[in-house]
PDB file of C-alpha atoms in Angstrom:
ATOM      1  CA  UNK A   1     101.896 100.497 127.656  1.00  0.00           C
ATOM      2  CA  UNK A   2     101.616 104.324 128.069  1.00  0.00           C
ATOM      3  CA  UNK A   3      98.339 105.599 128.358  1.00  0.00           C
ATOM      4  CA  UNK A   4      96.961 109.062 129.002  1.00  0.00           C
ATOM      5  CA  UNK A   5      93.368 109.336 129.573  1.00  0.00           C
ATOM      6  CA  UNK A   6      90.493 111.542 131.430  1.00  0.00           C
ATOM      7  CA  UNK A   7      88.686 110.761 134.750  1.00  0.00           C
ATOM      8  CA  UNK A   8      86.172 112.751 136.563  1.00  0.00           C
ATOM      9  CA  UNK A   9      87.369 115.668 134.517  1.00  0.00           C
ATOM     10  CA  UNK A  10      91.002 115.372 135.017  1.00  0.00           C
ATOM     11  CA  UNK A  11      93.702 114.751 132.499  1.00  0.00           C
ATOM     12  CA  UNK A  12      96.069 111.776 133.538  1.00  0.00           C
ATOM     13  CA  UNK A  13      98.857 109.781 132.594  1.00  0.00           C
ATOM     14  CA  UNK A  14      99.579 106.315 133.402  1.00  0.00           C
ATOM     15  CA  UNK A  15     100.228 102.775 132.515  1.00  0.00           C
ATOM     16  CA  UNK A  16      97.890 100.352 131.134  1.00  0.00           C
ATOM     17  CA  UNK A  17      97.875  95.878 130.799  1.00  0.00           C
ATOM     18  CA  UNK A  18      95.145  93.508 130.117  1.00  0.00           C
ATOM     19  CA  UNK A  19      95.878  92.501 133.356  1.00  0.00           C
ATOM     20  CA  UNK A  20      95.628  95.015 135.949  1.00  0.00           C
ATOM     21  CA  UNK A  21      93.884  97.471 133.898  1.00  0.00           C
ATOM     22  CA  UNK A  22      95.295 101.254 134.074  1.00  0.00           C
ATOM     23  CA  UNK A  23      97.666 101.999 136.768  1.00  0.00           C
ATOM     24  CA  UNK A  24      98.027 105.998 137.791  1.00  0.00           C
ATOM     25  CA  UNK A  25      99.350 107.651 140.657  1.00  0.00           C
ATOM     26  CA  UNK A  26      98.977 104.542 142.856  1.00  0.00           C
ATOM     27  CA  UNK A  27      95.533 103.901 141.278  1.00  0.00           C
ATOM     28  CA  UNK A  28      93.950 100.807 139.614  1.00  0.00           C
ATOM     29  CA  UNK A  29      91.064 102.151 137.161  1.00  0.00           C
ATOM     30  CA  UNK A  30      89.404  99.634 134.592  1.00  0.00           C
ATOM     31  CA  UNK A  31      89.694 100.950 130.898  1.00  0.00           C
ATOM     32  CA  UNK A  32      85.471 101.400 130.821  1.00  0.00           C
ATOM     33  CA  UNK A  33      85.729 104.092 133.167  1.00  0.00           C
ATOM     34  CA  UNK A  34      87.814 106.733 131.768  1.00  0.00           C
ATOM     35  CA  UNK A  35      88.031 108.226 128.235  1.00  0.00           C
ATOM     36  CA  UNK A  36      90.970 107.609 126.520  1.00  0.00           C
ATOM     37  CA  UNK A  37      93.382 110.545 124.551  1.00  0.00           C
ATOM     38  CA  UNK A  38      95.533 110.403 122.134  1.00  0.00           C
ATOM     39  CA  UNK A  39      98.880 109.018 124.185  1.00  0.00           C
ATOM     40  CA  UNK A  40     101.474 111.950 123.560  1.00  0.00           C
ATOM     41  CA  UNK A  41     101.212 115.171 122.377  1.00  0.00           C
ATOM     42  CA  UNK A  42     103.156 115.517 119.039  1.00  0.00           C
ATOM     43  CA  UNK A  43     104.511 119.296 118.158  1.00  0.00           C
ATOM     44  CA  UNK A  44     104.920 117.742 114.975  1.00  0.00           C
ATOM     45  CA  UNK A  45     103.318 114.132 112.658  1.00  0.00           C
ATOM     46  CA  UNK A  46     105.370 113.305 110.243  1.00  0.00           C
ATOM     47  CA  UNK A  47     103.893 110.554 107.291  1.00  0.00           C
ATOM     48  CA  UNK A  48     105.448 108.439 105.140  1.00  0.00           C
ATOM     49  CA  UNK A  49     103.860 108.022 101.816  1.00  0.00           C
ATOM     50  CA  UNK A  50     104.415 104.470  99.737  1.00  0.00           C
ATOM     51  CA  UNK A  51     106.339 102.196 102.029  1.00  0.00           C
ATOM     52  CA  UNK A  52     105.082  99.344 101.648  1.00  0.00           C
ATOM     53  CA  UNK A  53     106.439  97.300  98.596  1.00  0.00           C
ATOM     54  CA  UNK A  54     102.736  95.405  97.925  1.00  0.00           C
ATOM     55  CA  UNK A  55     101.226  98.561  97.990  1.00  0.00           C
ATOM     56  CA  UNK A  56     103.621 100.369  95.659  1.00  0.00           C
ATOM     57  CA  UNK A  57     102.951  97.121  93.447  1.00  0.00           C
ATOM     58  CA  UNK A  58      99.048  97.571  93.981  1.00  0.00           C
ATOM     59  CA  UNK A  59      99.565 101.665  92.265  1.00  0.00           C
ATOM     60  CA  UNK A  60     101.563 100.041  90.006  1.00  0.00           C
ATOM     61  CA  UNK A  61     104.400 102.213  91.145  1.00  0.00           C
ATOM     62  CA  UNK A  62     108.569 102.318  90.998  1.00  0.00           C
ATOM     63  CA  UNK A  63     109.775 101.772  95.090  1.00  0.00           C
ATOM     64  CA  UNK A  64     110.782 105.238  95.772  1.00  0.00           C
ATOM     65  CA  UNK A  65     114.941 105.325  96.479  1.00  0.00           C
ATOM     66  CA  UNK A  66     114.509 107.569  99.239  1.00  0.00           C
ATOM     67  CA  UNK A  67     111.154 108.116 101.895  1.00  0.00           C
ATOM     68  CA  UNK A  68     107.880 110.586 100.770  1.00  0.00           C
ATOM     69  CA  UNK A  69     107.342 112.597 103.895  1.00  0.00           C
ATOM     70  CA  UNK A  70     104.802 115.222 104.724  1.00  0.00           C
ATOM     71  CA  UNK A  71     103.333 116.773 107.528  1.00  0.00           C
ATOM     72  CA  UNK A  72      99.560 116.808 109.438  1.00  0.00           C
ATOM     73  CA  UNK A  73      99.742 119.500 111.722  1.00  0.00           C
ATOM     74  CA  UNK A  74      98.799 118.493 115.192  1.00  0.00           C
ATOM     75  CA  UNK A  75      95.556 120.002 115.684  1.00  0.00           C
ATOM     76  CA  UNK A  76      94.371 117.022 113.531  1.00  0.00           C
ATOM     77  CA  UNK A  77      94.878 114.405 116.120  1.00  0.00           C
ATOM     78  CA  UNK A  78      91.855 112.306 117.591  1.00  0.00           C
ATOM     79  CA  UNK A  79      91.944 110.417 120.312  1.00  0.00           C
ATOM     80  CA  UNK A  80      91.103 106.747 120.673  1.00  0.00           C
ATOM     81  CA  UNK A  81      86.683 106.478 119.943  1.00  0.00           C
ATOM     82  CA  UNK A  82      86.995 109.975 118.522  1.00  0.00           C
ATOM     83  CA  UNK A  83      84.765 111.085 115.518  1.00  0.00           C
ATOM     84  CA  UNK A  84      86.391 111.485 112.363  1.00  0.00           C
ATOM     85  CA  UNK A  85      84.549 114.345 110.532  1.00  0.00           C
ATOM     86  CA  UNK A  86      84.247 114.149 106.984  1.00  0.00           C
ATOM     87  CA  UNK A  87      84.321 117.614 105.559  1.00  0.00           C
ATOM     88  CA  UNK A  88      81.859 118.984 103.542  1.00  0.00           C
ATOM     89  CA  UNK A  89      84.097 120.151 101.034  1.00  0.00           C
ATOM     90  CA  UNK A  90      85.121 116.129  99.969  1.00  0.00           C
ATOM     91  CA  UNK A  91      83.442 113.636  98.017  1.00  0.00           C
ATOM     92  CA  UNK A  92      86.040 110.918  98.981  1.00  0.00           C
ATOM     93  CA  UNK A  93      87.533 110.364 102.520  1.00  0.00           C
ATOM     94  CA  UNK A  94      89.721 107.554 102.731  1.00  0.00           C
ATOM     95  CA  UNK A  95      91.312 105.059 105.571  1.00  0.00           C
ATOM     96  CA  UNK A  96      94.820 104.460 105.733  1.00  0.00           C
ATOM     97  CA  UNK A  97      96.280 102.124 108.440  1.00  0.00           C
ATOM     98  CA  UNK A  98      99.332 102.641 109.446  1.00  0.00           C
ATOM     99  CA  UNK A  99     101.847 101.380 112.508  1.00  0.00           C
ATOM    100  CA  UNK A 100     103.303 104.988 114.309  1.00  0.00           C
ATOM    101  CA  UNK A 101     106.692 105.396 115.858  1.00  0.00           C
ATOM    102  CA  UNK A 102     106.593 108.065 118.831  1.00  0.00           C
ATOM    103  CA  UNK A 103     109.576 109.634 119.444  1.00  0.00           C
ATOM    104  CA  UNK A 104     110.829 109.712 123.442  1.00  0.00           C
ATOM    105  CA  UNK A 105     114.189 112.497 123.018  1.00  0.00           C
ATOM    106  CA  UNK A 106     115.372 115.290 120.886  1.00  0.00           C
ATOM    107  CA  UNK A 107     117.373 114.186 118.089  1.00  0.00           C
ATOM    108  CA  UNK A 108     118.692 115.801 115.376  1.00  0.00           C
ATOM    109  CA  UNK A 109     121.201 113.537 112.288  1.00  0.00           C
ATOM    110  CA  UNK A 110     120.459 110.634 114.227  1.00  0.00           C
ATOM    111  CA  UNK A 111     122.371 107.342 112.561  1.00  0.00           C
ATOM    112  CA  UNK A 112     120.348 104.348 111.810  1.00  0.00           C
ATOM    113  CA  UNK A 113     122.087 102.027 114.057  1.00  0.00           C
ATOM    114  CA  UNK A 114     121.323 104.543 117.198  1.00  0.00           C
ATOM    115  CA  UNK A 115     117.766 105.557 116.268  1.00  0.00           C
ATOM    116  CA  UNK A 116     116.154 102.282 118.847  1.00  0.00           C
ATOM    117  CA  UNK A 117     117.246 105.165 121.819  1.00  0.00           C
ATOM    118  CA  UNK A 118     115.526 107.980 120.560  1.00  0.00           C
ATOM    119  CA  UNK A 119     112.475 105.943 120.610  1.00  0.00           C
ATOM    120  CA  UNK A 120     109.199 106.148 123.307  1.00  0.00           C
ATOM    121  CA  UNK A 121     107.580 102.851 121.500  1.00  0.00           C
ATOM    122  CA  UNK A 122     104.863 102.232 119.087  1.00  0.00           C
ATOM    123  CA  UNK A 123     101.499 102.953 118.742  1.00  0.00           C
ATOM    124  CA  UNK A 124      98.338 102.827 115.636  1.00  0.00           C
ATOM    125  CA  UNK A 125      97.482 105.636 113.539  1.00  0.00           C
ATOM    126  CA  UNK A 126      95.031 105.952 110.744  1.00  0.00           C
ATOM    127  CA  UNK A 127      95.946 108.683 107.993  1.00  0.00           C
ATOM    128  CA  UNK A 128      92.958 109.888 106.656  1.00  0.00           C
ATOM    129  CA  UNK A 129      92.946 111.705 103.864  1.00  0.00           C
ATOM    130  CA  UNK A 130      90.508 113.516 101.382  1.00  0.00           C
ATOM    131  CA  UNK A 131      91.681 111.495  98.398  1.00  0.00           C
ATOM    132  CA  UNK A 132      89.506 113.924  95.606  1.00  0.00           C
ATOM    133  CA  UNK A 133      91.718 117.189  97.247  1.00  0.00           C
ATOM    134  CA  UNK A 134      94.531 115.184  97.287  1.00  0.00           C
ATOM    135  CA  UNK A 135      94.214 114.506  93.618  1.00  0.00           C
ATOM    136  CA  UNK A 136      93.158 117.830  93.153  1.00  0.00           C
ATOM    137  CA  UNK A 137      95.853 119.984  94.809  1.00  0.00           C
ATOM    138  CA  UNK A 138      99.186 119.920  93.460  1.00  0.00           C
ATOM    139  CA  UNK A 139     100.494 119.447  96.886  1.00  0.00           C
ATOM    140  CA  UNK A 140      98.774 116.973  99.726  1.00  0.00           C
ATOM    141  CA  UNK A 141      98.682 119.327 102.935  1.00  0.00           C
ATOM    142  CA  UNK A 142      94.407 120.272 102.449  1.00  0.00           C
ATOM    143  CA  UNK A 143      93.463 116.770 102.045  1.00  0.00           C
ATOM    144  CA  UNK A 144      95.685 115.406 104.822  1.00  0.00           C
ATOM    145  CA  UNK A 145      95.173 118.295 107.383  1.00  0.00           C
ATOM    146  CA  UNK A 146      91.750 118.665 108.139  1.00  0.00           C
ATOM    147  CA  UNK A 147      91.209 118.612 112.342  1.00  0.00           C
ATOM    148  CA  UNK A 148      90.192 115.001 113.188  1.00  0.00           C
ATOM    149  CA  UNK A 149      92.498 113.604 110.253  1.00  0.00           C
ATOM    150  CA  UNK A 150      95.127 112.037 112.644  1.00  0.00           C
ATOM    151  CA  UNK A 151      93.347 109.517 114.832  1.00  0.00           C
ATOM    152  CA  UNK A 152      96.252 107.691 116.819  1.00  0.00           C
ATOM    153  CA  UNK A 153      96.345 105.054 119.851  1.00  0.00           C
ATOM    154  CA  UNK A 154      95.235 103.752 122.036  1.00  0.00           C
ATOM    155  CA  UNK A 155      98.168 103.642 124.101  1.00  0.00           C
ATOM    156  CA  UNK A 156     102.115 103.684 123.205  1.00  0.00           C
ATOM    157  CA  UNK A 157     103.704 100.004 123.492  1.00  0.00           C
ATOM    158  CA  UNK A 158     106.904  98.257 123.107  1.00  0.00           C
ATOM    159  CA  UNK A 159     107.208  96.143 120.472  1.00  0.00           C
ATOM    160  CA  UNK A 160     109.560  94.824 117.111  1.00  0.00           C
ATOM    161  CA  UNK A 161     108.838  96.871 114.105  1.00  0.00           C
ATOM    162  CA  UNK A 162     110.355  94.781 111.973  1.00  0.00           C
ATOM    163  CA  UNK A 163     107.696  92.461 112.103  1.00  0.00           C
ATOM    164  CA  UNK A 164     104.522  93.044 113.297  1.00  0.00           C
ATOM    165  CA  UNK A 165     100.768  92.125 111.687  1.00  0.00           C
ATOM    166  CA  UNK A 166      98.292  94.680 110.241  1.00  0.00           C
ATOM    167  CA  UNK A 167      95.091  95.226 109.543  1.00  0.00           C
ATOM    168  CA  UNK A 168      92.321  97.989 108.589  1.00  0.00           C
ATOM    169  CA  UNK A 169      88.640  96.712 109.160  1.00  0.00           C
ATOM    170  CA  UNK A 170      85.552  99.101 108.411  1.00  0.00           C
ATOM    171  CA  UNK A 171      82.215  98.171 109.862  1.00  0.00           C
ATOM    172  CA  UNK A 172      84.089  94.723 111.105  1.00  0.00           C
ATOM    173  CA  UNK A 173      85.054  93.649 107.488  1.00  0.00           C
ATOM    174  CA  UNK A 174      88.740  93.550 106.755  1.00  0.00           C
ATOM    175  CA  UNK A 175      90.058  95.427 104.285  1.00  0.00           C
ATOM    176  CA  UNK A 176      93.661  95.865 105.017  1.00  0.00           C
ATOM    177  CA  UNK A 177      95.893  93.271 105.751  1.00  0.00           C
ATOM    178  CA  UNK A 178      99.883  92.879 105.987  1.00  0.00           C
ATOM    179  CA  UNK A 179     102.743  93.269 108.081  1.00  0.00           C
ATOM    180  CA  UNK A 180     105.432  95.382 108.606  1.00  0.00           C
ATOM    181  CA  UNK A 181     108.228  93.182 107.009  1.00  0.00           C
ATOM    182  CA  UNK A 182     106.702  94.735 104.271  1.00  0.00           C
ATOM    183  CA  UNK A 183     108.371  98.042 104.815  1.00  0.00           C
ATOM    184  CA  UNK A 184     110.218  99.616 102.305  1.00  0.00           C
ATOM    185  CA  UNK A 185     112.011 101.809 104.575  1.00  0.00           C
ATOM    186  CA  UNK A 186     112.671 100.596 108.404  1.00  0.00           C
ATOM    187  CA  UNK A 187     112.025 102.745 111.513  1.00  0.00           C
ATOM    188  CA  UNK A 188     115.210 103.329 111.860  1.00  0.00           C
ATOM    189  CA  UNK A 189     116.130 104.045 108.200  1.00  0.00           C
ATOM    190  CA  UNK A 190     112.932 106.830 108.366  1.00  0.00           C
ATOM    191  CA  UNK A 191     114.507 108.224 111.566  1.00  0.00           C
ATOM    192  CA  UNK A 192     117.546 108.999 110.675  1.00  0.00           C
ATOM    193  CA  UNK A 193     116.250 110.306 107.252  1.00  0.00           C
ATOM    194  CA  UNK A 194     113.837 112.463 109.040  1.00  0.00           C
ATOM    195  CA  UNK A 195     116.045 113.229 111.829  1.00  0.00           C
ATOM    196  CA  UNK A 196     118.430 115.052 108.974  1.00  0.00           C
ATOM    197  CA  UNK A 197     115.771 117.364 107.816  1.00  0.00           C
ATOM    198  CA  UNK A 198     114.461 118.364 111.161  1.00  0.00           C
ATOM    199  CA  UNK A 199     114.694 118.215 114.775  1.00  0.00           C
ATOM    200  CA  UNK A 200     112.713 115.852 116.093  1.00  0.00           C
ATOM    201  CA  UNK A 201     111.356 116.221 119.915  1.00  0.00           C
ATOM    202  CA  UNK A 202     109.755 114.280 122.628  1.00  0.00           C
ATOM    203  CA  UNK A 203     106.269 113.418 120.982  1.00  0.00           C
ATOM    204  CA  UNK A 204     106.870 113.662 118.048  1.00  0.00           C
ATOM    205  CA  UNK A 205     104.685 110.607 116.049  1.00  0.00           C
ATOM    206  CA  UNK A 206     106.228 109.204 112.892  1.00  0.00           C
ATOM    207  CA  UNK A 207     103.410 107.442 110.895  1.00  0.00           C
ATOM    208  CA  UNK A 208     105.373 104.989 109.155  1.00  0.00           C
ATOM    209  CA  UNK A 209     103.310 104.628 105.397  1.00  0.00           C
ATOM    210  CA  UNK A 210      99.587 102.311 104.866  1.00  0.00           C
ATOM    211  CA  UNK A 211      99.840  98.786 103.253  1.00  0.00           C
ATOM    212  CA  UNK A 212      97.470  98.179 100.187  1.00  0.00           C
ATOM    213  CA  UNK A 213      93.950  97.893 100.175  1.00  0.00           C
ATOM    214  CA  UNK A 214      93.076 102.395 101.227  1.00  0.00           C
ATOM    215  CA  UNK A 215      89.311 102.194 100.397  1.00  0.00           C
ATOM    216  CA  UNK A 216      86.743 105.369 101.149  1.00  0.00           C
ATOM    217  CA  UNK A 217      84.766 106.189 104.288  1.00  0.00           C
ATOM    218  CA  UNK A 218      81.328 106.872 104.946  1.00  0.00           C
ATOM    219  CA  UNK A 219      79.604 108.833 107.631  1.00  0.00           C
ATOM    220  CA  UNK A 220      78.261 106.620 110.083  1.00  0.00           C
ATOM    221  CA  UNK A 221      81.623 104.110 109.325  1.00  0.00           C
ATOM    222  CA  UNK A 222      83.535 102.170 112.726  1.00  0.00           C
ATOM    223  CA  UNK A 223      86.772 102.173 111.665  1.00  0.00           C
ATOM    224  CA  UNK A 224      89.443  99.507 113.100  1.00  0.00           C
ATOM    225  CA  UNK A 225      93.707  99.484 112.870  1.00  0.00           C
ATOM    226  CA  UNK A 226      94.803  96.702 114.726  1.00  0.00           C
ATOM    227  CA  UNK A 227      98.511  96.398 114.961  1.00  0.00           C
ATOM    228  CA  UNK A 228     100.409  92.890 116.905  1.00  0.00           C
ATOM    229  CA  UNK A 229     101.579  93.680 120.077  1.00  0.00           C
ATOM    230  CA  UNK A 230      99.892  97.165 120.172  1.00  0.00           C
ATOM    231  CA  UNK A 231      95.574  96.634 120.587  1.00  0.00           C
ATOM    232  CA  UNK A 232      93.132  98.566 118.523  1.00  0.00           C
ATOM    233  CA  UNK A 233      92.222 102.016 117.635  1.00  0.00           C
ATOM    234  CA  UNK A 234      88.691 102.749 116.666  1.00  0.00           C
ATOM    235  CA  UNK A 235      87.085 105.740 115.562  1.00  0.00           C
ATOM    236  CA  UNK A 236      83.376 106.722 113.625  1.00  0.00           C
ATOM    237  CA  UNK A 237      82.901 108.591 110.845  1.00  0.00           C
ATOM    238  CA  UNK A 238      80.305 111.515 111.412  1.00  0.00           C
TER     239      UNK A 238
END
């Protein structure tokens, strides 16, 4: 698992297991003693919005024939125990679980059957979003943009998309729960639809779309994604 992390006021990269803890530069360091970062540095995050068939049932909505997309710019990413900050200017700040693809090469009209090599691995990302803007706005960039909106981590693994567990707790109580057979669209279906509209580059974090159950935050809040294969990311809501 990829890792990237700060100790004793230095910015470093490494591996991490269960096992041996993280491994940098020749160094063992257990996970307590560093503070973990978000694991790549995206130039762009691209989201998915309703691909996941029980959720589209949920909204009591058609299965789109091609993928949503839209953008959080990256100055909204969080790292890993980060502080979400719910703006003043929303009443309603939701969760959104979601499993994240990070790109590892430049690609641009990359085919479906090639996208696996244009991929760094997987990691969890939680889409929040000011639902009231959202609904207010007639397009979703406000309520999905604020800084802090992106929370993503805690480390990039290697695992199967196709079929992989899911879950969204708040305060310890689960309220999402699914897996990513679910998907409407696969990772490497979104890739090479994304991949056609724009370049995409070393980074880069595809959030691939929330299963059903998006409920509201409130300040003071521990929210959970837990993905198979991939660990936890957990953030607070100030």
């Amino acid at each position: 698992m990829i890792v990237r992390f700060v100790k004793d006021g230095t910015v470093r990269g490494g591996s991490y297991s269960i096992e041996h803890g993280i491994v940098s530069g020749g160094d063992i360091i257990p996970l307590e003693e560093v503070d973990l970062l978000v694991p790549c540095q995206p130039t762009k995050i691209i989201c998915v919005g309703l691909n996941y068939v029980e959720h589209a049932r949920e909204l009591d909505m058609k299965l789109p024939e091609e993928p949503v997309i839209f953008l959080k710019p990256p100055t909204a990413a969080l790292s890993p125990g980060g502080e979400i900050v719910h703006p003043s200017s929303s009443q309603q700040v939701d969760y959104e679980g979601e499993l994240a693809v990070v790109i590892g090469k430049r690609g641009r009209d990359i085919p479906a059957d090639e996208a696996e090599g244009y991929i760094l691995g997987y990691t969890c990302f939680n889409d929040v979003t000011a639902r009231d803007l959202q609904r207010r706005d007639t397009q979703w960039t406000r309520a999905k943009s604020f800084d802090t909106f992106a929370p993503f981590g805690p480390w990039i693994a290697s695992i199967d998309p196709a079929s992989a567990a899911i879950q969204t707790r708040v305060n310890g109580r689960r309220v999402q729960q699914s897996n990513t057979s679910d998907l409407i669209f696969s990772v490497p279906r979104l890739i090479e639809f994304i991949s056609g509209i724009m370049t995409l580059m070393p980074g880069d974090v595809i959030a691939t779309g929330t299963p059903p159950g998006v409920g509201q935050l409130h300040k003071g809040d521990r929210v959970e994604v837990e993905i198979e294969g991939i660990g936890v990311l957990e953030n607070s809501v100030v």
